[in-house]
mmCIF file of C-alpha atoms and ligand atoms in Angstrom:
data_model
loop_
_atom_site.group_PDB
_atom_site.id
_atom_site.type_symbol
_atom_site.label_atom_id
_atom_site.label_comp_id
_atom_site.label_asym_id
_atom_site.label_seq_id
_atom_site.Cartn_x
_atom_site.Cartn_y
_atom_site.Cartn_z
ATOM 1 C CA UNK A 1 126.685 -193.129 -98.114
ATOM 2 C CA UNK A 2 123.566 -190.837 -98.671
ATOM 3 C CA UNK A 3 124.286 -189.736 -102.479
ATOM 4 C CA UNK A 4 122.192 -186.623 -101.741
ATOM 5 C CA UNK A 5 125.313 -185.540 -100.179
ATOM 6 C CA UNK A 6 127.750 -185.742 -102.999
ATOM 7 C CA UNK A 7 130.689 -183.270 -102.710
ATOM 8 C CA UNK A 8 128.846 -180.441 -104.491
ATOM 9 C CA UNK A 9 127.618 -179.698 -101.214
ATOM 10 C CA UNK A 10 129.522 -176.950 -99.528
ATOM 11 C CA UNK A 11 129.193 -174.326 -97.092
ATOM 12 C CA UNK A 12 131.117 -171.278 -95.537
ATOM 13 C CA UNK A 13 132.106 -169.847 -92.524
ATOM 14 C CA UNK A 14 133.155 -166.659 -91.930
ATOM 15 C CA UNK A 15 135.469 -166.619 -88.464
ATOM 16 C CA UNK A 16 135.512 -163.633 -86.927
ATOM 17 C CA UNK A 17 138.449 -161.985 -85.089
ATOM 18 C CA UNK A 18 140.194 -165.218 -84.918
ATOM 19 C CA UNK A 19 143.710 -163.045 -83.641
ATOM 20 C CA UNK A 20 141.860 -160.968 -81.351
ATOM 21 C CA UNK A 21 139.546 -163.544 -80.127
ATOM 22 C CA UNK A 22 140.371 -166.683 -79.609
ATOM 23 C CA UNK A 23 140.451 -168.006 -75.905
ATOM 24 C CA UNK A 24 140.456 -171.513 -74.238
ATOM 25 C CA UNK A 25 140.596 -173.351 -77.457
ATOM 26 C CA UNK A 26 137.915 -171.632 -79.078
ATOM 27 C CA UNK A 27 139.088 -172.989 -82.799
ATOM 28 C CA UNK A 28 138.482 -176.305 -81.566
ATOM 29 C CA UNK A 29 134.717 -175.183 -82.174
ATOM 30 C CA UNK A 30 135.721 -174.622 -86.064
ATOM 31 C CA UNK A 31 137.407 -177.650 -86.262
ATOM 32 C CA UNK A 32 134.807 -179.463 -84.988
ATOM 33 C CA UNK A 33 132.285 -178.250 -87.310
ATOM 34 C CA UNK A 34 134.876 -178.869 -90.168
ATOM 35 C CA UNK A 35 135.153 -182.409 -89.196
ATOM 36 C CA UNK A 36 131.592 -183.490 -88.732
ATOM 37 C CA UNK A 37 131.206 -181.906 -92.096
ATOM 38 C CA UNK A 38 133.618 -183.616 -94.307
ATOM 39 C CA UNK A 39 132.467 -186.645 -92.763
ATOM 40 C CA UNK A 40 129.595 -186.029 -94.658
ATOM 41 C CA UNK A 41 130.841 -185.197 -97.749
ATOM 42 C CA UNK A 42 130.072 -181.304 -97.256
ATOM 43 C CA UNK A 43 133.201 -178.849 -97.741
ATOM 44 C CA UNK A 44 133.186 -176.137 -95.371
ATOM 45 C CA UNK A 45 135.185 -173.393 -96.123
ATOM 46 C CA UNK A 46 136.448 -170.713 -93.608
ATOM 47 C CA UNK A 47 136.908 -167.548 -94.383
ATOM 48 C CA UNK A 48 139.065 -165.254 -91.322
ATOM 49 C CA UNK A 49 137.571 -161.640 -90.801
ATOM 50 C CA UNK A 50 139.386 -159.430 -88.838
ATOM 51 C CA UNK A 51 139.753 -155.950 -88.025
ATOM 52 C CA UNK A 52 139.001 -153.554 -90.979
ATOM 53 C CA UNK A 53 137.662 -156.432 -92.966
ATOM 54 C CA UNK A 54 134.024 -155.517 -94.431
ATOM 55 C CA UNK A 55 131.380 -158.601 -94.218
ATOM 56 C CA UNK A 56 129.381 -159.151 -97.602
ATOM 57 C CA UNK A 57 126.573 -161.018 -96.033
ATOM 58 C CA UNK A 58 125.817 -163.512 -99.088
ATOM 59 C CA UNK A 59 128.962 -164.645 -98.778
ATOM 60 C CA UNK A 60 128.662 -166.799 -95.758
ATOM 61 C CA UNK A 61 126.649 -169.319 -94.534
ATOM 62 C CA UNK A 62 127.545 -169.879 -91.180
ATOM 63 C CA UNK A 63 129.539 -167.581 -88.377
ATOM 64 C CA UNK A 64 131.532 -167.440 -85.792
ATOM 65 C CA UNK A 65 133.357 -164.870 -82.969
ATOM 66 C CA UNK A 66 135.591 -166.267 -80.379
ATOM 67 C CA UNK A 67 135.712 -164.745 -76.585
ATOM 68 C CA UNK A 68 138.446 -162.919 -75.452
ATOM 69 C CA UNK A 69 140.060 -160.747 -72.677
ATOM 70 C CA UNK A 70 138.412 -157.170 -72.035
ATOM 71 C CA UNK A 71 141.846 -155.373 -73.773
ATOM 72 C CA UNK A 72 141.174 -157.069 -76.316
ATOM 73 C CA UNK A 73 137.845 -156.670 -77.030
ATOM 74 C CA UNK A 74 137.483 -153.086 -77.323
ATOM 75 C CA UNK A 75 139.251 -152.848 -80.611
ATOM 76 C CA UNK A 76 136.809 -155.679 -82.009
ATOM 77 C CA UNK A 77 133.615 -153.471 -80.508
ATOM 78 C CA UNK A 78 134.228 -150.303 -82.302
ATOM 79 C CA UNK A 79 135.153 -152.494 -85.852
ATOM 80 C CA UNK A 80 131.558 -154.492 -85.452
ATOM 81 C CA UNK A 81 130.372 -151.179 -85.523
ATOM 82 C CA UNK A 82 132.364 -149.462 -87.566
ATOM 83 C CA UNK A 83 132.726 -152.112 -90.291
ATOM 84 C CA UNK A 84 130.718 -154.896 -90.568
ATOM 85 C CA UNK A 85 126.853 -154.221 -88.953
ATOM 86 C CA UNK A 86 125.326 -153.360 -91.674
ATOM 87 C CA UNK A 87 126.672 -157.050 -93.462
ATOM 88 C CA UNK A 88 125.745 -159.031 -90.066
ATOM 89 C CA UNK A 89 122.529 -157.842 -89.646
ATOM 90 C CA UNK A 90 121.848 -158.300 -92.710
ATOM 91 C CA UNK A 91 122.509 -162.251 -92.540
ATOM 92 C CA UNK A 92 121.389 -162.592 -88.856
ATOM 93 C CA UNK A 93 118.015 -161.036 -89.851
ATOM 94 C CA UNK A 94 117.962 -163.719 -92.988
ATOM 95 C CA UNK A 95 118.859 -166.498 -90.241
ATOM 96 C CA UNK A 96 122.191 -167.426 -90.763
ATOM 97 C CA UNK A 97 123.517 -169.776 -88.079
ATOM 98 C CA UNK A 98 125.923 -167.747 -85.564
ATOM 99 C CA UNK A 99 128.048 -168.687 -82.649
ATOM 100 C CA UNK A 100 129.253 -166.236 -80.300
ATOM 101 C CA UNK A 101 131.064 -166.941 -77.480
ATOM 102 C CA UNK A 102 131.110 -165.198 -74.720
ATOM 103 C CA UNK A 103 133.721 -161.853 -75.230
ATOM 104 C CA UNK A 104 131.825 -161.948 -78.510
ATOM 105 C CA UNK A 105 128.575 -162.981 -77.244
ATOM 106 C CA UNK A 106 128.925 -159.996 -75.120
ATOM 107 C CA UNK A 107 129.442 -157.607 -77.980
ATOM 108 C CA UNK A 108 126.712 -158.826 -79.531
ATOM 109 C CA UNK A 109 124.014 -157.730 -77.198
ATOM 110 C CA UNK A 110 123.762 -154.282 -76.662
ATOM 111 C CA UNK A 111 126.858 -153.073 -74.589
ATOM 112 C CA UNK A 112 129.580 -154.729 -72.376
ATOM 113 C CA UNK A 113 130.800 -152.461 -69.033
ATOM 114 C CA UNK A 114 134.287 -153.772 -68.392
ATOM 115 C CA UNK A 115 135.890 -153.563 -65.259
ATOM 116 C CA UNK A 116 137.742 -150.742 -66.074
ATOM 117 C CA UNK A 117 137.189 -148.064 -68.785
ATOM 118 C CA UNK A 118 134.452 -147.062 -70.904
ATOM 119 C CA UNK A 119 131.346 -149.000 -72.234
ATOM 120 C CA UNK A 120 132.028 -150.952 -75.829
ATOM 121 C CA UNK A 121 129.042 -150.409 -77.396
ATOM 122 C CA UNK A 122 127.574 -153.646 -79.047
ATOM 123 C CA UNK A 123 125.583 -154.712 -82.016
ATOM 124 C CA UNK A 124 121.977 -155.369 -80.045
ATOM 125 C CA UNK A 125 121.805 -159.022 -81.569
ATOM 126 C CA UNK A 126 120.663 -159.930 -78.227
ATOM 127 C CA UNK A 127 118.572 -157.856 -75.827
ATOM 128 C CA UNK A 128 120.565 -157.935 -73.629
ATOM 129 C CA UNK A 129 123.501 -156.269 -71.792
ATOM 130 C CA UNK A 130 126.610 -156.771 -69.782
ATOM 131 C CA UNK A 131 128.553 -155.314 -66.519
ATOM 132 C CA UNK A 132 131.338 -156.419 -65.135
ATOM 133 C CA UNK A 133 131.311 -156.000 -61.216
ATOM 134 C CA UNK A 134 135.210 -155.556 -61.065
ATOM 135 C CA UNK A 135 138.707 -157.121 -60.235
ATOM 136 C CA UNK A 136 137.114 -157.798 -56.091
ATOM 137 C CA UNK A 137 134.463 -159.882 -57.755
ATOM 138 C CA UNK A 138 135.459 -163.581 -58.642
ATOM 139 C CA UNK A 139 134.897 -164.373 -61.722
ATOM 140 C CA UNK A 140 132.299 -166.895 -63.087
ATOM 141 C CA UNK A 141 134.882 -169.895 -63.544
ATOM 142 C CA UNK A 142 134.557 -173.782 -64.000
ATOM 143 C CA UNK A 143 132.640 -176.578 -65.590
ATOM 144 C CA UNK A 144 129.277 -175.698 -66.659
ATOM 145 C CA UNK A 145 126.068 -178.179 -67.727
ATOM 146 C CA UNK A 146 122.552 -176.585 -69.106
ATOM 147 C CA UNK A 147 119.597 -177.834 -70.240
ATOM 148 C CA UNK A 148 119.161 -176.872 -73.711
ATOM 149 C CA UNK A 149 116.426 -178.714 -75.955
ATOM 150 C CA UNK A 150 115.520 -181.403 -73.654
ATOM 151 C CA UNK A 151 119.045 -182.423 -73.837
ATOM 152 C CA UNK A 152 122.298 -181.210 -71.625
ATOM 153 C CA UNK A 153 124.989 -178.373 -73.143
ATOM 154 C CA UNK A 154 128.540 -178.954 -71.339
ATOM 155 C CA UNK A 155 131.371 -176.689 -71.109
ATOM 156 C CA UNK A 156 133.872 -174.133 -69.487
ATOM 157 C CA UNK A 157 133.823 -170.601 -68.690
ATOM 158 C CA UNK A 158 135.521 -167.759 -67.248
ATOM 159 C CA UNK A 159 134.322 -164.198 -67.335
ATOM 160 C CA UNK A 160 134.149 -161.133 -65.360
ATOM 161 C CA UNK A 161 130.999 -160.055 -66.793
ATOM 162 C CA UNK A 162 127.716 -160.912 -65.785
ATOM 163 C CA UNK A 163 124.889 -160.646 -68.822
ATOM 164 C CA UNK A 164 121.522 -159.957 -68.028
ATOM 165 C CA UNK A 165 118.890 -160.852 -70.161
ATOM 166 C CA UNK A 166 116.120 -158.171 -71.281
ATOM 167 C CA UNK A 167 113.343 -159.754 -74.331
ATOM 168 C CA UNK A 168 116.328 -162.375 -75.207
ATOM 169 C CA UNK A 169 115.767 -166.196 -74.917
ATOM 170 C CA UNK A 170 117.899 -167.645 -73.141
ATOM 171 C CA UNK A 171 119.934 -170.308 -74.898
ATOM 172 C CA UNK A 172 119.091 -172.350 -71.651
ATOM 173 C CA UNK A 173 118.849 -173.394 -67.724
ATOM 174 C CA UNK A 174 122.049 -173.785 -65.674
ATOM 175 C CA UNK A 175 122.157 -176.878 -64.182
ATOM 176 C CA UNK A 176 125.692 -176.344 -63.081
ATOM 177 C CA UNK A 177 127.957 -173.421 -62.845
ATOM 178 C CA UNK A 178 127.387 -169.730 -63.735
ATOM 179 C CA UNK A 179 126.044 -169.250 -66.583
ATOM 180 C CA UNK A 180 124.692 -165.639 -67.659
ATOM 181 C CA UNK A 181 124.979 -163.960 -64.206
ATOM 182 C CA UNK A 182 125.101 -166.535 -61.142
ATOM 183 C CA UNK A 183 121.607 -165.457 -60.452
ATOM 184 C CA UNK A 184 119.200 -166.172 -63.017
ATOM 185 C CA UNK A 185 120.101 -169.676 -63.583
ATOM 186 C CA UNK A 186 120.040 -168.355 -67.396
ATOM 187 C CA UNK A 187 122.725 -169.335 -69.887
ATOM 188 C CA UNK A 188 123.333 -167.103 -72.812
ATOM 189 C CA UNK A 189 120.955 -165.593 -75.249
ATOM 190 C CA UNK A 190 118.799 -166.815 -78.640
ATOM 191 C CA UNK A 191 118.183 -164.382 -81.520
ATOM 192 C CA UNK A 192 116.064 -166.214 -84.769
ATOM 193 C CA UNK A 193 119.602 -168.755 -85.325
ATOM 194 C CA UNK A 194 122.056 -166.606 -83.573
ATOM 195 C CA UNK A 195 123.239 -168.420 -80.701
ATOM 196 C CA UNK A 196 125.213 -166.901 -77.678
ATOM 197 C CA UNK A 197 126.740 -168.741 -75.003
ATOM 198 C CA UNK A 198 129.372 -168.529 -72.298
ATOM 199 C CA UNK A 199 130.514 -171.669 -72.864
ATOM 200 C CA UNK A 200 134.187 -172.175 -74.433
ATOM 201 C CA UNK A 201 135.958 -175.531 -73.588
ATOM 202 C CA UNK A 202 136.033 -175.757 -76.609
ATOM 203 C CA UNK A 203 132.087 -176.124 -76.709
ATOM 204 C CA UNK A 204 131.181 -178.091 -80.000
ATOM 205 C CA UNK A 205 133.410 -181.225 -79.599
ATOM 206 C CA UNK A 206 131.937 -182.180 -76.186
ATOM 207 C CA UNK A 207 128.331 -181.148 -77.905
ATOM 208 C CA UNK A 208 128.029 -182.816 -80.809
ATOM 209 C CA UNK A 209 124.017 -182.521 -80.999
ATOM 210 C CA UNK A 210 124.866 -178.685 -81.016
ATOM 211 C CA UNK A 211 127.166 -179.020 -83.725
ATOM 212 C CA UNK A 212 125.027 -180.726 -86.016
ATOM 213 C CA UNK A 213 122.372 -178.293 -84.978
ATOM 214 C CA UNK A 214 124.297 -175.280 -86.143
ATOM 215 C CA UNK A 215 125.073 -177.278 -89.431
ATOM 216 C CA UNK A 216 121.762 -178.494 -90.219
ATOM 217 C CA UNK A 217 120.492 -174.932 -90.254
ATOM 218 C CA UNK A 218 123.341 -173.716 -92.540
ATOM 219 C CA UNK A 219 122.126 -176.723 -94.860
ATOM 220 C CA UNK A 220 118.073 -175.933 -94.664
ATOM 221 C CA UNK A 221 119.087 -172.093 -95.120
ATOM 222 C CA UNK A 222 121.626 -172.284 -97.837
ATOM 223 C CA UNK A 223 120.460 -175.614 -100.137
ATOM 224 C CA UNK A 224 116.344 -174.830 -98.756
ATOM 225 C CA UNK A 225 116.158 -178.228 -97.463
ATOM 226 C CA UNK A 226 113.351 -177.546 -94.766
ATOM 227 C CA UNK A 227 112.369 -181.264 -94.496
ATOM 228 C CA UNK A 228 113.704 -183.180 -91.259
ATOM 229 C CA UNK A 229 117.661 -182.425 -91.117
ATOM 230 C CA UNK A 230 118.245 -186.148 -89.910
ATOM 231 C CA UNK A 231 117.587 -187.255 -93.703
ATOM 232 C CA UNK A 232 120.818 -185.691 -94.647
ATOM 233 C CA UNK A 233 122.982 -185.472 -91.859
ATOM 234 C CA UNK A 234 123.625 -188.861 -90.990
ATOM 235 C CA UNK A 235 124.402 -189.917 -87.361
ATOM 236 C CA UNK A 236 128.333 -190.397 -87.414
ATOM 237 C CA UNK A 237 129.616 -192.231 -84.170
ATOM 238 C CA UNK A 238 130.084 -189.691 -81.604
ATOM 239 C CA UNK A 239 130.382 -192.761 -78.579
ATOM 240 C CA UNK A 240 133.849 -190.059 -77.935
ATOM 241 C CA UNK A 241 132.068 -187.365 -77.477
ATOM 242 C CA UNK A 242 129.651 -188.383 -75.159
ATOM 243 C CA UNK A 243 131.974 -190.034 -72.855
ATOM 244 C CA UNK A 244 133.604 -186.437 -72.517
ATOM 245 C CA UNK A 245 130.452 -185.207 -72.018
ATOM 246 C CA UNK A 246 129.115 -187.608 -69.737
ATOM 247 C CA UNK A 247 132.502 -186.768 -67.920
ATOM 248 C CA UNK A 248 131.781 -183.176 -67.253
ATOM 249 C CA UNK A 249 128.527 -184.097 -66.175
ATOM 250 C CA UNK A 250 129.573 -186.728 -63.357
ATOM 251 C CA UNK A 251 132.023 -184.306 -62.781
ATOM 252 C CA UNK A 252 129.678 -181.848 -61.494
ATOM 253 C CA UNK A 253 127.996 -184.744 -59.576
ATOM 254 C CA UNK A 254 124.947 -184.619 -62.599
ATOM 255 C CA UNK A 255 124.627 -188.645 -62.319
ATOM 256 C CA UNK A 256 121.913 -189.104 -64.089
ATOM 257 C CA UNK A 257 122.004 -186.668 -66.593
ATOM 258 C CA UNK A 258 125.370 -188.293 -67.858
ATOM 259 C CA UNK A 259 123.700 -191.942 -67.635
ATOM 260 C CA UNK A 260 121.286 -190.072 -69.556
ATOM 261 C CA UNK A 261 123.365 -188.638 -72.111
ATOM 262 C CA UNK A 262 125.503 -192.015 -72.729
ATOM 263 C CA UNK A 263 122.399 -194.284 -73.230
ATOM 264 C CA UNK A 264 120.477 -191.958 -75.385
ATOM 265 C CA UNK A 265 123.501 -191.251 -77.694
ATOM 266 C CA UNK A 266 125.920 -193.927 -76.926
ATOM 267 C CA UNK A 267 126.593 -196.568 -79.704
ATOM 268 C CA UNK A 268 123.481 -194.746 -82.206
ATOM 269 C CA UNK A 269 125.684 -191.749 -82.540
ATOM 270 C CA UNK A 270 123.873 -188.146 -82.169
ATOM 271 C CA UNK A 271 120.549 -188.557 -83.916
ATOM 272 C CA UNK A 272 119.251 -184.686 -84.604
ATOM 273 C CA UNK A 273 115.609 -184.654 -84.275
ATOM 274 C CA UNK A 274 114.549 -181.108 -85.147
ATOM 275 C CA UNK A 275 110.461 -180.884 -85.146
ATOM 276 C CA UNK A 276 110.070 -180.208 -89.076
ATOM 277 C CA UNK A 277 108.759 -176.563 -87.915
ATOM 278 C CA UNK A 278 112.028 -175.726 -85.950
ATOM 279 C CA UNK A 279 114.268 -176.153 -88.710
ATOM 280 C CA UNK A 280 113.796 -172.156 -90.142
ATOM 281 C CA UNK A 281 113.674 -171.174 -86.161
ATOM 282 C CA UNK A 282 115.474 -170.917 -83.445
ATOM 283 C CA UNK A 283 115.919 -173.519 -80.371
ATOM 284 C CA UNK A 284 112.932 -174.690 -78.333
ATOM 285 C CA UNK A 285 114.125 -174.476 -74.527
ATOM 286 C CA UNK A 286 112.914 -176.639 -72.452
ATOM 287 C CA UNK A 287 113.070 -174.731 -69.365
HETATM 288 N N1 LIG B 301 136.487 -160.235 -71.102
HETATM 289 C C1 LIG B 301 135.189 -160.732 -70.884
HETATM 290 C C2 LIG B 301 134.885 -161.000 -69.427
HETATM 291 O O1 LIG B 301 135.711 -161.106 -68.664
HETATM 292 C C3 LIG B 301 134.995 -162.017 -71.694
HETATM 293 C C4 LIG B 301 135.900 -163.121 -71.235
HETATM 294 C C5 LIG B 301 135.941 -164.294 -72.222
HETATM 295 O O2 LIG B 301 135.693 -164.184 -73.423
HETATM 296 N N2 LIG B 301 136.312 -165.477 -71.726
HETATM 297 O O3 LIG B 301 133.773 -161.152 -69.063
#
């Protein structure tokens, strides 16, 4: 075991909204990043925020906001506003990791236009913005693959709205499926080491390169490691996850991506390799 992990090492997560937004086993994403964790000897911690609950930024050192359906995302809207801006900018502007899933990626761009009723204003995280096109419209359902950092992203999704990107980065290409708008071939939005995504499923156990990802930048932020990640996150075997990813992938007839996928990863387990500049920043795409 690496003794420069010994249990003083812990971290926390604040959860945001975890009654009001929580669909297709979004949790599964905070259980994921629990496990991979404690099998490192790190304790991560998670704190739930919801409604009316203020957000003292130093307290956290990773977040998360679940997606949800447009009823109930209005409530959530006008309390991101209302109650806890000032604390998340303050911690997305000092990098904290984020996750936001789509209902909450959504509310973290500038504004999402449901199908019905007015605009919920969002937090502007992500230049960006959202409309639904209405109940006539199908939704953006199914399996989804992207390219994110030379590597593949797999998951599910199901919205009405359709995001369109203004300055934002995407988070990456569509390869399969939706994504931001079923036009763009864009999938979700970067903001310095907020990450927003469409994808549920849930999206880190299939992912597990993304998971350590989002951990490894809670780690460099909060203990100031900014040497290479890898040296202190070592590989667990993830030959589970891959196979589940590798079976989205043939699923959506991606052949060799999923070949890809199970001979870079399979049997080595997920070996982050973060160029040592990257670790402070954001994803590189490769688009
Ligand atoms: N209600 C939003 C939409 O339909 C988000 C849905 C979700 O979070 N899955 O687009």
């Amino acid at each position: 075991m690496n003794d420069d992990l010994s249990p003083h090492m812990r971290l926390t997560l604040g959860h945001l909204y975890p009654d009001q937004l929580n669909l297709y086993g979004d949790r599964g994403n905070i259980l994921t990043l629990q496990r991979r964790c404690q099998l490192r000897n790190i304790e991560l911690r998670v704190v739930e925020l919801g409604i009316g609950d203020a957000l003292a930024p130093d307290e956290y050192d990773m977040l998360f906001i679940g997606g949800g359906q447009d009823k109930e995302q209005a409530p959530v809207a006008q309390d991101l506003l209302e109650v806890k801006s000032i604390g998340l900018w303050a911690a997305i502007e000092d990098d904290i990791p984020v996750l936001a899933v789509c209902g909450g990626y959504q509310l973290f761009a500038h504004y999402y236009r449901p199908a019905e009723g007015p605009d919920m204003r969002g937090l502007g995280v992500f230049d960006a913005w959202t409309i639904h096109k209405g109940a006539q419209e199908p939704r953006c359902t199914g399996d989804i693959a992207i390219k994110w950092n030379g590597n593949t992203l797999v998951g599910f999704e199901n919205h009405g709205g359709r995001t369109y990107l203004g300055t934002a980065k995407p988070l990456g290409k569509v390869l399969k499926g939706h994504g931001n708008n079923s036009e763009d071939h864009t999938e979700g939005a970067v903001y310095r080491n907020s990450f927003g995504t469409y994808m549920h499923g849930s999206l880190l156990p299939k992912n597990p390169h993304f998971a350590d990802h989002l951990i490894a930048l809670a780690l460099a932020r909060t203990y100031g490691r900014r040497d290479d990640p890898f040296t202190f996150l070592t590989p667990l075997d993830d030959t589970l996850e891959w196979e589940a990813h590798a079976f989205i992938l043939e699923r959506l007839g991606l052949y060799n991506a999923a070949t890809d996928a199970l001979r870079t990863y399979k049997g080595v387990g997920t070996i982050l390799h973060l160029p040592k500049n990257q670790v402070s920043s954001s994803v590189n795409e490769t688009l």
